[in-house]
Every structure is written in structure tokens, then in C-alpha cells.
Amino acid sequence: MGKPTQLLAFALILGLTGCAHNMGERVSDTPTLPQTWTAKDIVAWQAVRLPGKQTTEFVLKQHTSREVVQAKAQSSASMLRRNLRIEPDKLGTLEFSWHVPALIAGADVGLRESDDSPARLVLAFDGDRANFSPKNAMLNELSLALMGEPMPYATLMYIWCNKRPVGTVVQNPRTDRVRKLVVASGPHHLNQWLRFERDVRADFELAFGEAPGALLGIGVMTDSDNTQSNAVAWYGDIALR
């Protein structure tokens, strides 16, 4: 795939991970916090299909005596997303849980050719796009032209990484407006439920070195398209406090 095609595809992905209201769900009001989404809620979120990618399967399942969302990726990449708007002064604690049975062999979230992860929790934020670098401004223009929506000012992903230590921030190889924070690493804690409580503002400041804007969207994503492999994860309830 040549460079222009790579940029085109990634601009589409960025547009889809923003607040693409024209693609489905509309959110006209600001949620009252605290807000909790059960597995039944999550599996009904907007299914986001990425151009040129096979779709990851998300279904409601019983797992260890609880109702959860099972994500099954077969050389695929897609996500479930809910659009919302929470102003920066309302941002608090994000709570979520997941269960991963196995790592993706050969995956490396720092390399574009092997950027896969069995579990991701994705947050999209608003901000002043006038501060974009020339490269990011070009990606934003592509997203506007192709999707009718700007790409998020910033996207923060909580991920499971094969080898980097917990707490590591990984910059996306295509744009510095997507950054990943490692919250689980290596084979430790496979085949068990992990529960996380994260300070959204602190994590954003750690990843981007600036204060966050409004939170525009939240999603779950399991992908194995770059490594052409299979991956499974289970997601529990998600809450914003």
C-alpha cells in the first residue's frame, strides 16, 4: 500500500473514531454522571466498520457467571462506540474490566505493520484543531472531505501490550494525536478478569502533556488485522464516575 493510500485509509479511521453522527447514533444531550453501561448496553452501541477491514464480531455472552461482551477478531478490526459529550470539568474516574485468554503473537502496538491488541478501551476528545501540525491538519482535512466530520483532536487508548511495561505511553506511528497507554502487559494476568479504575484527566495529561478537552466518544476495540491472526476478549461493564 502506497503512502497516499495509507493516509487515506487512516483518515477514514480517524473520522470513524470521532463523533460521526451521520453514521448512526445521535447523542443530543450530555449524560448525567455517574453513568454505567452494562454489557447489554455496550453490545448495542454503534458498530464502526473500518474501510477495507474485516469486521470483528461482538456478541453478548455468559462468561464466568456474568453477562459480558465477547469480541472475536479473525484478521479483522472494528469497534463498538457510543457518542457523548462530557465537558473537561466533569471528567472523573473511568472504570472498566476485561478478560483476555491469549496474546497476539507478533503484535507490536508501536509498529504500523503489527499494531494489534486483543483489548482496547478508546476515548475520543475535542480540542483546538488550529494547533494541529501540518501533517495532522492534512489528515483532518481528509477526514472532513471524505467523512464530513473532523477527526478527534486527540484519541487516548487503554491497551493490552505484548511487552511494554504498564504505564508506558505509545505514540501511534501515523499521528501523534492517537496515543496508547499500556494498562496490561505480557502474559501476566491472562485468563482472568482485570478491573481498572483510571483518572481520565491525569491519564490524558500523561499521554499528551496538556489538559483534555471535552470527551466526545467511548468505545471498545479488538483487532488482529495487521498480524492476520485471531484474538478473543471479553468486556464487562463500563462506568464514568
Coordinates of C-alpha atoms in Angstrom, one line a residue:
M1 CA 0.0 0.0 0.0
G2 CA 1.5 3.3 -1.0
K3 CA 1.8 6.3 1.2
P4 CA -1.2 8.3 -0.2
T5 CA -3.4 5.2 0.2
Q6 CA -2.2 4.7 3.8
L7 CA -3.0 8.3 4.7
L8 CA -6.4 8.0 3.0
A9 CA -7.3 4.8 5.0
F10 CA -6.1 6.3 8.2
A11 CA -8.0 9.5 7.7
L12 CA -11.1 7.4 7.3
I13 CA -10.4 5.5 10.5
L14 CA -9.8 8.8 12.4
G15 CA -13.1 10.1 11.1
L16 CA -14.9 7.0 12.2
T17 CA -13.4 7.1 15.7
G18 CA -14.6 10.7 16.2
C19 CA -18.2 11.8 16.5
A20 CA -19.5 10.7 13.2
H21 CA -23.2 11.3 13.9
N22 CA -24.1 10.9 10.3
M23 CA -23.1 7.2 10.6
G24 CA -25.8 6.3 13.1
E25 CA -26.4 7.1 16.8
R26 CA -27.1 10.7 17.7
V27 CA -26.5 12.0 21.2
S28 CA -28.3 15.3 21.7
D29 CA -27.8 15.6 25.5
T30 CA -24.9 15.5 27.9
P31 CA -25.1 12.4 30.0
T32 CA -25.6 12.9 33.8
L33 CA -22.7 11.4 35.7
P34 CA -22.2 8.9 37.2
Q35 CA -23.0 6.8 34.1
T36 CA -22.8 3.0 33.8
W37 CA -23.1 0.9 30.6
T38 CA -23.8 -2.8 31.1
A39 CA -22.8 -5.5 28.6
K40 CA -26.3 -5.2 27.1
D41 CA -25.8 -1.5 26.5
I42 CA -22.3 -1.9 25.1
V43 CA -23.3 -4.6 22.6
A44 CA -26.0 -2.2 21.3
W45 CA -23.5 0.7 20.8
Q46 CA -22.8 1.9 17.2
A47 CA -20.8 -0.7 15.3
V48 CA -18.0 1.1 13.5
R49 CA -16.7 -0.7 10.4
L50 CA -13.3 0.4 9.2
P51 CA -12.8 0.7 5.4
G52 CA -11.0 -2.2 3.9
K53 CA -11.1 -4.3 7.1
Q54 CA -13.0 -7.4 8.1
T55 CA -15.4 -6.9 11.0
T56 CA -14.6 -8.1 14.5
E57 CA -17.6 -9.9 16.0
F58 CA -19.2 -8.5 19.2
V59 CA -21.8 -10.6 20.9
L60 CA -23.5 -10.9 24.3
K61 CA -22.2 -13.9 26.2
Q62 CA -22.2 -15.6 29.6
H63 CA -18.7 -15.8 31.0
T64 CA -17.7 -16.9 34.5
S65 CA -21.3 -16.4 35.6
R66 CA -21.6 -12.9 34.3
E67 CA -23.1 -11.3 31.2
V68 CA -20.4 -9.7 29.1
V69 CA -19.5 -8.7 25.5
Q70 CA -17.3 -11.2 23.6
A71 CA -15.1 -9.7 20.9
K72 CA -13.8 -12.2 18.4
A73 CA -11.3 -10.9 15.8
Q74 CA -10.3 -13.0 12.8
S75 CA -7.8 -10.9 10.8
S76 CA -10.2 -8.1 11.5
A77 CA -10.5 -4.7 13.1
S78 CA -13.7 -2.8 14.2
M79 CA -15.2 -1.3 17.2
L80 CA -18.3 -0.5 19.2
R81 CA -18.7 3.2 20.1
R82 CA -21.0 5.5 21.9
N83 CA -21.1 9.2 21.1
L84 CA -21.4 11.6 24.0
R85 CA -20.2 14.9 25.3
I86 CA -18.7 15.4 28.8
E87 CA -17.1 18.7 29.5
P88 CA -13.5 18.7 30.8
D89 CA -14.5 19.9 34.3
K90 CA -16.8 16.9 34.6
L91 CA -14.2 14.3 33.8
G92 CA -13.5 11.9 36.6
T93 CA -12.9 8.2 37.0
L94 CA -13.3 5.6 34.2
E95 CA -14.0 2.1 35.4
F96 CA -13.9 -0.9 33.1
S97 CA -12.9 -4.6 33.1
W98 CA -11.8 -7.2 30.5
H99 CA -10.6 -10.8 30.2
V100 CA -8.0 -11.9 27.6
P101 CA -7.2 -15.6 27.2
A102 CA -4.1 -15.1 25.0
L103 CA -1.8 -12.6 23.5
I104 CA -1.5 -11.9 19.7
A105 CA 1.8 -13.4 18.5
G106 CA 3.9 -10.9 16.7
A107 CA 1.8 -7.9 17.7
D108 CA 3.6 -4.6 18.4
V109 CA 1.5 -1.5 19.1
G110 CA 4.4 0.7 18.2
L111 CA 4.8 -0.5 14.6
R112 CA 2.2 0.2 12.0
E113 CA 2.6 -3.2 10.3
S114 CA 1.9 -5.1 13.5
D115 CA -0.3 -2.7 15.5
D116 CA -2.8 -5.1 17.0
S117 CA -4.1 -5.6 20.5
P118 CA -6.6 -8.1 22.0
A119 CA -8.3 -5.4 24.1
R120 CA -8.6 -1.6 23.8
L121 CA -10.8 0.9 25.5
V122 CA -10.9 4.0 23.3
L123 CA -11.6 7.6 24.3
A124 CA -12.0 10.5 21.8
F125 CA -11.6 14.1 22.8
D126 CA -12.4 17.6 21.4
G127 CA -9.8 20.4 21.2
D128 CA -8.4 23.3 19.2
R129 CA -7.6 21.8 15.8
A130 CA -5.8 25.1 14.9
N131 CA -2.9 23.6 17.0
F132 CA -2.5 20.6 14.6
S133 CA 0.8 20.1 12.9
P134 CA 0.8 20.3 9.1
K135 CA 0.6 16.5 8.9
N136 CA -2.3 16.3 11.3
A137 CA -4.1 19.2 9.6
M138 CA -3.8 17.3 6.3
L139 CA -5.3 14.2 8.0
N140 CA -8.1 16.3 9.4
E141 CA -8.9 17.8 6.0
L142 CA -9.0 14.3 4.5
S143 CA -11.4 13.2 7.2
L144 CA -13.6 16.3 6.6
A145 CA -13.6 15.7 2.9
L146 CA -14.3 12.0 3.0
M147 CA -16.5 11.7 6.1
G148 CA -18.0 15.1 6.6
E149 CA -16.6 15.1 10.2
P150 CA -13.3 16.2 11.6
M151 CA -11.0 13.7 13.2
P152 CA -10.9 13.8 17.0
Y153 CA -8.5 16.4 18.4
A154 CA -7.0 13.6 20.5
T155 CA -7.6 9.8 20.9
L156 CA -6.5 8.0 24.0
M157 CA -6.5 4.2 24.1
Y158 CA -6.1 1.9 27.1
I159 CA -4.5 -1.2 25.7
W160 CA -3.0 -4.6 26.5
C161 CA 0.5 -4.7 25.1
N162 CA 2.7 -7.8 24.5
K163 CA 5.9 -6.4 26.1
R164 CA 5.9 -2.8 27.2
P165 CA 5.6 -2.1 30.9
V166 CA 2.3 -0.9 32.4
G167 CA 2.3 2.9 32.4
T168 CA 4.1 3.2 29.0
V169 CA 2.7 5.7 26.5
V170 CA 2.9 4.6 22.9
Q171 CA 2.5 7.1 20.2
N172 CA 0.7 6.0 17.1
P173 CA 3.2 5.6 14.2
R174 CA 0.9 7.6 11.8
T175 CA -0.1 10.5 14.0
D176 CA 0.8 11.9 17.4
R177 CA -2.9 12.7 18.0
V178 CA -3.5 9.0 18.8
R179 CA -1.7 7.7 21.9
K180 CA -1.9 4.4 23.7
L181 CA -1.5 3.9 27.5
V182 CA -0.5 0.4 28.5
V183 CA -2.6 -0.9 31.4
A184 CA -1.9 -4.6 31.0
S185 CA 1.3 -6.2 29.6
G186 CA 2.7 -9.6 28.6
P187 CA 1.3 -12.9 29.7
H188 CA 0.7 -11.9 33.3
H189 CA -3.0 -12.0 34.2
L190 CA -4.1 -13.8 31.1
N191 CA -7.3 -15.9 31.6
Q192 CA -8.5 -13.7 34.5
W193 CA -10.8 -10.7 34.9
L194 CA -8.9 -7.5 35.3
R195 CA -10.7 -4.4 36.7
F196 CA -9.4 -0.9 36.1
E197 CA -10.1 2.5 37.7
R198 CA -8.4 5.3 35.7
D199 CA -8.3 9.0 36.3
V200 CA -9.2 10.2 32.8
R201 CA -7.7 13.7 33.2
A202 CA -4.5 12.5 34.7
D203 CA -4.0 9.8 32.0
F204 CA -4.7 12.3 29.2
E205 CA -2.2 14.8 30.7
L206 CA 0.4 11.9 31.0
A207 CA -0.2 10.9 27.4
F208 CA -0.5 14.3 25.7
G209 CA 1.2 16.7 28.1
E210 CA -1.8 19.0 28.1
A211 CA -5.3 19.3 29.6
P212 CA -8.1 17.4 27.9
G213 CA -11.0 18.9 26.0
A214 CA -14.5 17.5 26.1
L215 CA -14.9 13.7 25.9
L216 CA -16.7 13.0 22.7
G217 CA -16.8 9.2 22.5
I218 CA -16.0 6.0 24.2
G219 CA -15.6 2.6 22.6
V220 CA -14.2 -0.9 22.8
M221 CA -12.0 -2.4 20.1
T222 CA -10.3 -5.8 19.4
D223 CA -8.1 -6.0 16.3
S224 CA -5.9 -8.6 14.7
D225 CA -5.9 -7.3 11.1
N226 CA -2.2 -6.3 10.8
T227 CA -0.9 -9.7 12.1
Q228 CA -3.5 -11.6 10.2
S229 CA -4.3 -13.7 13.3
N230 CA -7.1 -14.4 15.7
A231 CA -7.9 -12.7 19.0
V232 CA -10.6 -13.0 21.7
A233 CA -11.5 -10.7 24.6
W234 CA -14.4 -10.3 26.9
Y235 CA -15.5 -6.8 28.1
G236 CA -17.5 -6.1 31.3
D237 CA -19.5 -3.1 32.4
I238 CA -18.0 0.4 31.7
A239 CA -18.7 3.4 34.1
L240 CA -17.8 7.1 34.2
R241 CA -17.8 8.5 37.7

